[in-house]
Amino acid sequence: DGEPATGRHQVPMTGPGTLNEIFFFASDRFLGRPVALRAKRNGKWVASSYSDVFGWVHDASLGLLELGVAPGDRVGILSENRPEWAYTDYACLAARCADVPVYPTLPAKQVEYILRDSGAVVVCVSTAIQLRKIQEIRAALPALRQVIVFDEDIKEPGVIRWSELLARGRAARPKYAQWQTEALLVKPGDLATIIYTSGTTGEPKGVMLTHGNIASNVCTCAPLLEISD
């Protein structure tokens, strides 16, 4: 379901670059490989190919754009570690907005502070437990326009399931024919994510990290780490 390799990034970056450049370079290079990651589903490990991942990121990114998310907006992610977390992260970057990770163990009031302080317009949650936190605090979040839930067995008014987000994005592909080109307009100095401190000495503080901050770490560490197939 992923796009064919574009040939845009056939050599690794030599400078800090952006996370979008890294994502599209890796997609071009490994698109034909059968396993990008594995996740346990119903007790069994299920593999997702690079093509699968690229397609899901593509559709999720377009789905966010269809919801009105604009470059520079903030999207919260209230979820445990799972594939959809990573796909949402990449999708936000490609949409040129910044994601705001929120620890899933935090109580509702702390989640409220982080989402309100960051001005998140969308929040993605993993499970019914996390969704209940958002429902409890939603009235206190005037900037929040949409809630997306990863678990497919949840049906709540005003909440979009992950599969529905992907379907919106997939249907909108012709409308965004220049999606990749526009994603690569992002600059190293553009905001990529806001990570909040634990707040042990007061209210949590949002640490603003740019594409260049993180991409430079990746490009510096990659030659130093021996990674084999």
mmCIF file of C-alpha atoms in Angstrom:
data_model
loop_
_atom_site.group_PDB
_atom_site.id
_atom_site.type_symbol
_atom_site.label_atom_id
_atom_site.label_comp_id
_atom_site.label_asym_id
_atom_site.label_seq_id
_atom_site.Cartn_x
_atom_site.Cartn_y
_atom_site.Cartn_z
ATOM 1 C CA ASP A 1 0.000 0.000 0.000
ATOM 2 C CA GLY A 2 3.058 2.271 0.292
ATOM 3 C CA GLU A 3 4.223 4.577 -2.472
ATOM 4 C CA PRO A 4 7.060 3.358 -4.699
ATOM 5 C CA ALA A 5 10.544 4.487 -3.777
ATOM 6 C CA THR A 6 11.095 7.988 -5.058
ATOM 7 C CA GLY A 7 14.857 7.935 -5.489
ATOM 8 C CA ARG A 8 14.898 11.280 -3.705
ATOM 9 C CA HIS A 9 17.293 10.094 -0.972
ATOM 10 C CA GLN A 10 19.718 7.517 -2.292
ATOM 11 C CA VAL A 11 22.635 8.574 -0.089
ATOM 12 C CA PRO A 12 22.681 9.180 3.670
ATOM 13 C CA MET A 13 22.701 12.743 4.910
ATOM 14 C CA THR A 14 26.007 14.243 5.963
ATOM 15 C CA GLY A 15 24.569 17.124 7.997
ATOM 16 C CA PRO A 16 21.963 17.351 10.733
ATOM 17 C CA GLY A 17 19.100 17.524 8.234
ATOM 18 C CA THR A 18 15.565 16.751 9.404
ATOM 19 C CA LEU A 19 13.679 13.750 10.710
ATOM 20 C CA ASN A 20 11.551 13.776 7.574
ATOM 21 C CA GLU A 21 14.648 13.394 5.416
ATOM 22 C CA ILE A 22 15.713 10.428 7.547
ATOM 23 C CA PHE A 23 12.258 8.824 7.301
ATOM 24 C CA PHE A 24 12.010 9.152 3.522
ATOM 25 C CA PHE A 25 15.621 8.055 3.033
ATOM 26 C CA ALA A 26 15.002 4.895 5.062
ATOM 27 C CA SER A 27 11.717 4.269 3.239
ATOM 28 C CA ASP A 28 13.451 4.546 -0.126
ATOM 29 C CA ARG A 29 16.297 2.295 0.916
ATOM 30 C CA PHE A 30 14.337 -0.468 2.642
ATOM 31 C CA LEU A 31 10.897 -0.324 1.011
ATOM 32 C CA GLY A 32 11.282 -3.855 -0.384
ATOM 33 C CA ARG A 33 12.183 -5.459 2.945
ATOM 34 C CA PRO A 34 9.472 -7.638 4.522
ATOM 35 C CA VAL A 35 9.975 -6.675 8.183
ATOM 36 C CA ALA A 36 10.272 -3.166 9.616
ATOM 37 C CA LEU A 37 8.906 -4.064 13.048
ATOM 38 C CA ARG A 38 7.041 -6.773 14.899
ATOM 39 C CA ALA A 39 4.290 -6.380 17.467
ATOM 40 C CA LYS A 40 2.453 -8.953 19.554
ATOM 41 C CA ARG A 41 -1.223 -9.255 18.577
ATOM 42 C CA ASN A 42 -3.419 -11.769 20.435
ATOM 43 C CA GLY A 43 -0.328 -13.499 21.779
ATOM 44 C CA LYS A 44 1.420 -13.824 18.407
ATOM 45 C CA TRP A 45 4.171 -11.743 16.852
ATOM 46 C CA VAL A 46 2.953 -10.023 13.694
ATOM 47 C CA ALA A 47 5.393 -8.448 11.254
ATOM 48 C CA SER A 48 4.847 -5.181 9.395
ATOM 49 C CA SER A 49 6.884 -4.442 6.274
ATOM 50 C CA TYR A 50 8.523 -1.139 5.402
ATOM 51 C CA SER A 51 5.892 -0.724 2.712
ATOM 52 C CA ASP A 52 3.135 -1.240 5.310
ATOM 53 C CA VAL A 53 4.659 1.300 7.668
ATOM 54 C CA PHE A 54 5.134 3.862 4.915
ATOM 55 C CA GLY A 55 1.527 3.450 3.792
ATOM 56 C CA TRP A 56 0.129 3.807 7.325
ATOM 57 C CA VAL A 57 2.243 6.883 8.026
ATOM 58 C CA HIS A 58 1.167 8.375 4.699
ATOM 59 C CA ASP A 59 -2.532 7.818 5.393
ATOM 60 C CA ALA A 60 -2.346 8.905 9.043
ATOM 61 C CA SER A 61 -0.557 12.106 8.047
ATOM 62 C CA LEU A 62 -3.168 12.919 5.409
ATOM 63 C CA GLY A 63 -5.896 12.009 7.888
ATOM 64 C CA LEU A 64 -4.530 14.615 10.292
ATOM 65 C CA LEU A 65 -4.462 17.195 7.505
ATOM 66 C CA GLU A 66 -8.073 16.341 6.674
ATOM 67 C CA LEU A 67 -8.968 17.034 10.314
ATOM 68 C CA GLY A 68 -7.576 20.527 9.903
ATOM 69 C CA VAL A 69 -4.198 19.996 11.562
ATOM 70 C CA ALA A 70 -1.821 22.617 10.166
ATOM 71 C CA PRO A 71 1.968 23.002 10.201
ATOM 72 C CA GLY A 72 3.047 24.146 13.653
ATOM 73 C CA ASP A 73 0.020 22.671 15.448
ATOM 74 C CA ARG A 74 0.482 20.313 18.405
ATOM 75 C CA VAL A 75 -0.833 16.744 18.563
ATOM 76 C CA GLY A 76 -0.832 14.891 21.890
ATOM 77 C CA ILE A 77 -0.017 11.167 22.120
ATOM 78 C CA LEU A 78 -1.313 9.531 25.309
ATOM 79 C CA SER A 79 -0.339 5.917 24.822
ATOM 80 C CA GLU A 80 1.795 3.028 25.914
ATOM 81 C CA ASN A 81 4.565 1.817 23.611
ATOM 82 C CA ARG A 82 2.907 0.300 20.530
ATOM 83 C CA PRO A 83 3.262 0.570 16.727
ATOM 84 C CA GLU A 84 0.541 3.204 16.401
ATOM 85 C CA TRP A 85 2.598 5.477 18.664
ATOM 86 C CA ALA A 86 5.469 5.418 16.168
ATOM 87 C CA TYR A 87 3.175 5.787 13.151
ATOM 88 C CA THR A 88 1.517 8.832 14.744
ATOM 89 C CA ASP A 89 4.910 10.337 15.503
ATOM 90 C CA TYR A 90 6.049 9.976 11.873
ATOM 91 C CA ALA A 91 2.657 11.175 10.631
ATOM 92 C CA CYS A 92 2.887 14.346 12.702
ATOM 93 C CA LEU A 93 6.390 15.055 11.439
ATOM 94 C CA ALA A 94 5.288 14.565 7.828
ATOM 95 C CA ALA A 95 2.340 16.909 8.423
ATOM 96 C CA ARG A 96 4.892 19.424 9.777
ATOM 97 C CA CYS A 97 3.223 19.625 13.171
ATOM 98 C CA ALA A 98 4.770 18.795 16.565
ATOM 99 C CA ASP A 99 3.707 15.874 18.725
ATOM 100 C CA VAL A 100 3.454 16.016 22.504
ATOM 101 C CA PRO A 101 4.094 12.631 24.167
ATOM 102 C CA VAL A 102 2.235 12.179 27.465
ATOM 103 C CA TYR A 103 3.128 9.433 29.964
ATOM 104 C CA PRO A 104 0.200 6.982 30.064
ATOM 105 C CA THR A 105 0.632 6.566 33.831
ATOM 106 C CA LEU A 106 -0.169 10.226 34.543
ATOM 107 C CA PRO A 107 -3.509 11.070 36.212
ATOM 108 C CA ALA A 108 -6.088 13.095 34.334
ATOM 109 C CA LYS A 109 -5.236 16.437 35.953
ATOM 110 C CA GLN A 110 -1.578 16.226 34.886
ATOM 111 C CA VAL A 111 -2.613 15.177 31.392
ATOM 112 C CA GLU A 112 -4.873 18.219 31.350
ATOM 113 C CA TYR A 113 -2.021 20.549 32.262
ATOM 114 C CA ILE A 114 0.266 19.214 29.517
ATOM 115 C CA LEU A 115 -2.362 19.282 26.768
ATOM 116 C CA ARG A 116 -3.562 22.749 27.785
ATOM 117 C CA ASP A 117 -0.055 24.177 28.148
ATOM 118 C CA SER A 118 1.027 22.821 24.752
ATOM 119 C CA GLY A 119 -2.210 23.905 23.059
ATOM 120 C CA ALA A 120 -2.817 20.460 21.548
ATOM 121 C CA VAL A 121 -5.561 20.525 18.892
ATOM 122 C CA VAL A 122 -5.752 16.723 18.577
ATOM 123 C CA VAL A 123 -4.918 13.951 21.022
ATOM 124 C CA CYS A 124 -4.375 10.294 20.179
ATOM 125 C CA VAL A 125 -5.054 7.796 22.966
ATOM 126 C CA SER A 126 -4.396 4.083 23.123
ATOM 127 C CA THR A 127 -7.122 2.449 25.202
ATOM 128 C CA ALA A 128 -10.436 3.004 26.965
ATOM 129 C CA ILE A 129 -8.519 3.793 30.165
ATOM 130 C CA GLN A 130 -6.675 6.667 28.487
ATOM 131 C CA LEU A 131 -9.822 7.811 26.697
ATOM 132 C CA ARG A 132 -11.647 8.170 30.027
ATOM 133 C CA LYS A 133 -8.962 10.598 31.198
ATOM 134 C CA ILE A 134 -9.568 12.801 28.159
ATOM 135 C CA GLN A 135 -13.330 12.626 28.575
ATOM 136 C CA GLU A 136 -12.910 13.741 32.188
ATOM 137 C CA ILE A 137 -10.858 16.835 31.276
ATOM 138 C CA ARG A 138 -12.057 17.699 27.782
ATOM 139 C CA ALA A 139 -14.145 20.676 28.894
ATOM 140 C CA ALA A 140 -10.958 22.252 30.283
ATOM 141 C CA LEU A 141 -9.131 22.000 26.940
ATOM 142 C CA PRO A 142 -10.521 24.743 24.664
ATOM 143 C CA ALA A 143 -7.925 24.139 21.928
ATOM 144 C CA LEU A 144 -8.693 20.403 21.639
ATOM 145 C CA ARG A 145 -10.803 19.692 18.553
ATOM 146 C CA GLN A 146 -10.510 15.939 18.019
ATOM 147 C CA VAL A 147 -9.769 12.692 19.875
ATOM 148 C CA ILE A 148 -8.395 9.625 18.070
ATOM 149 C CA VAL A 149 -8.282 6.184 19.708
ATOM 150 C CA PHE A 150 -5.971 3.346 18.666
ATOM 151 C CA ASP A 151 -7.987 0.379 19.999
ATOM 152 C CA GLU A 152 -10.505 -0.629 17.374
ATOM 153 C CA ASP A 153 -13.147 -2.013 19.748
ATOM 154 C CA ILE A 154 -13.971 1.456 21.117
ATOM 155 C CA LYS A 155 -16.963 3.324 19.708
ATOM 156 C CA GLU A 156 -17.675 6.649 21.374
ATOM 157 C CA PRO A 157 -19.448 9.774 20.085
ATOM 158 C CA GLY A 158 -16.985 12.425 18.985
ATOM 159 C CA VAL A 159 -14.066 9.973 18.903
ATOM 160 C CA ILE A 160 -12.370 8.752 15.714
ATOM 161 C CA ARG A 161 -10.856 5.283 15.610
ATOM 162 C CA TRP A 162 -7.398 4.757 14.135
ATOM 163 C CA SER A 163 -8.771 2.794 11.183
ATOM 164 C CA GLU A 164 -11.149 5.666 10.409
ATOM 165 C CA LEU A 165 -8.272 8.140 10.433
ATOM 166 C CA LEU A 166 -6.383 5.941 7.963
ATOM 167 C CA ALA A 167 -9.450 5.613 5.746
ATOM 168 C CA ARG A 168 -9.853 9.395 5.607
ATOM 169 C CA GLY A 169 -6.236 9.807 4.649
ATOM 170 C CA ARG A 170 -6.323 7.060 2.028
ATOM 171 C CA ALA A 171 -9.377 8.608 0.379
ATOM 172 C CA ALA A 172 -7.624 11.987 0.321
ATOM 173 C CA ARG A 173 -4.429 10.835 -1.406
ATOM 174 C CA PRO A 174 -5.324 12.409 -4.792
ATOM 175 C CA LYS A 175 -5.911 15.730 -3.012
ATOM 176 C CA TYR A 176 -2.392 15.692 -1.550
ATOM 177 C CA ALA A 177 -0.308 14.551 -4.519
ATOM 178 C CA GLN A 178 2.630 16.673 -3.301
ATOM 179 C CA TRP A 179 2.519 15.309 0.260
ATOM 180 C CA GLN A 180 6.124 14.090 0.324
ATOM 181 C CA THR A 181 7.484 17.215 -1.338
ATOM 182 C CA GLU A 182 5.658 19.386 1.192
ATOM 183 C CA ALA A 183 6.790 17.223 4.094
ATOM 184 C CA LEU A 184 10.382 17.820 3.022
ATOM 185 C CA LEU A 185 9.914 21.586 3.250
ATOM 186 C CA VAL A 186 10.494 21.292 6.994
ATOM 187 C CA LYS A 187 13.731 22.912 8.215
ATOM 188 C CA PRO A 188 16.223 21.655 10.857
ATOM 189 C CA GLY A 189 15.186 24.529 13.121
ATOM 190 C CA ASP A 190 11.477 23.662 12.981
ATOM 191 C CA LEU A 191 9.843 22.220 16.091
ATOM 192 C CA ALA A 192 9.478 18.420 16.051
ATOM 193 C CA THR A 193 8.253 17.551 19.544
ATOM 194 C CA ILE A 194 7.615 18.941 23.014
ATOM 195 C CA ILE A 195 8.618 16.575 25.809
ATOM 196 C CA TYR A 196 7.442 17.517 29.290
ATOM 197 C CA THR A 197 9.561 17.013 32.395
ATOM 198 C CA SER A 198 8.262 14.966 35.306
ATOM 199 C CA GLY A 199 7.268 18.060 37.277
ATOM 200 C CA THR A 200 8.891 16.891 40.516
ATOM 201 C CA THR A 201 9.924 20.473 41.364
ATOM 202 C CA GLY A 202 6.746 22.192 40.184
ATOM 203 C CA GLU A 203 4.592 22.087 37.091
ATOM 204 C CA PRO A 204 6.051 20.084 34.166
ATOM 205 C CA LYS A 205 8.164 22.132 31.747
ATOM 206 C CA GLY A 206 7.845 21.587 28.006
ATOM 207 C CA VAL A 207 11.229 20.906 26.371
ATOM 208 C CA MET A 208 11.053 22.041 22.739
ATOM 209 C CA LEU A 209 13.147 19.829 20.437
ATOM 210 C CA THR A 210 13.710 20.656 16.788
ATOM 211 C CA HIS A 211 14.199 18.347 13.819
ATOM 212 C CA GLY A 212 17.868 19.293 13.840
ATOM 213 C CA ASN A 213 18.246 18.466 17.544
ATOM 214 C CA ILE A 214 17.180 14.860 17.050
ATOM 215 C CA ALA A 215 18.401 14.296 13.487
ATOM 216 C CA SER A 216 21.926 15.386 14.444
ATOM 217 C CA ASN A 217 21.978 12.726 17.177
ATOM 218 C CA VAL A 218 20.858 10.078 14.694
ATOM 219 C CA CYS A 219 23.445 11.085 12.093
ATOM 220 C CA THR A 220 26.213 11.209 14.694
ATOM 221 C CA CYS A 221 25.401 7.854 16.291
ATOM 222 C CA ALA A 222 24.616 5.839 13.155
ATOM 223 C CA PRO A 223 28.247 5.457 11.969
ATOM 224 C CA LEU A 224 29.321 4.485 15.494
ATOM 225 C CA LEU A 225 26.839 1.656 15.960
ATOM 226 C CA GLU A 226 27.395 -1.684 14.245
ATOM 227 C CA ILE A 227 24.014 -2.757 12.903
ATOM 228 C CA SER A 228 23.725 -5.895 10.766
ATOM 229 C CA ASP A 229 20.834 -7.444 8.862
#
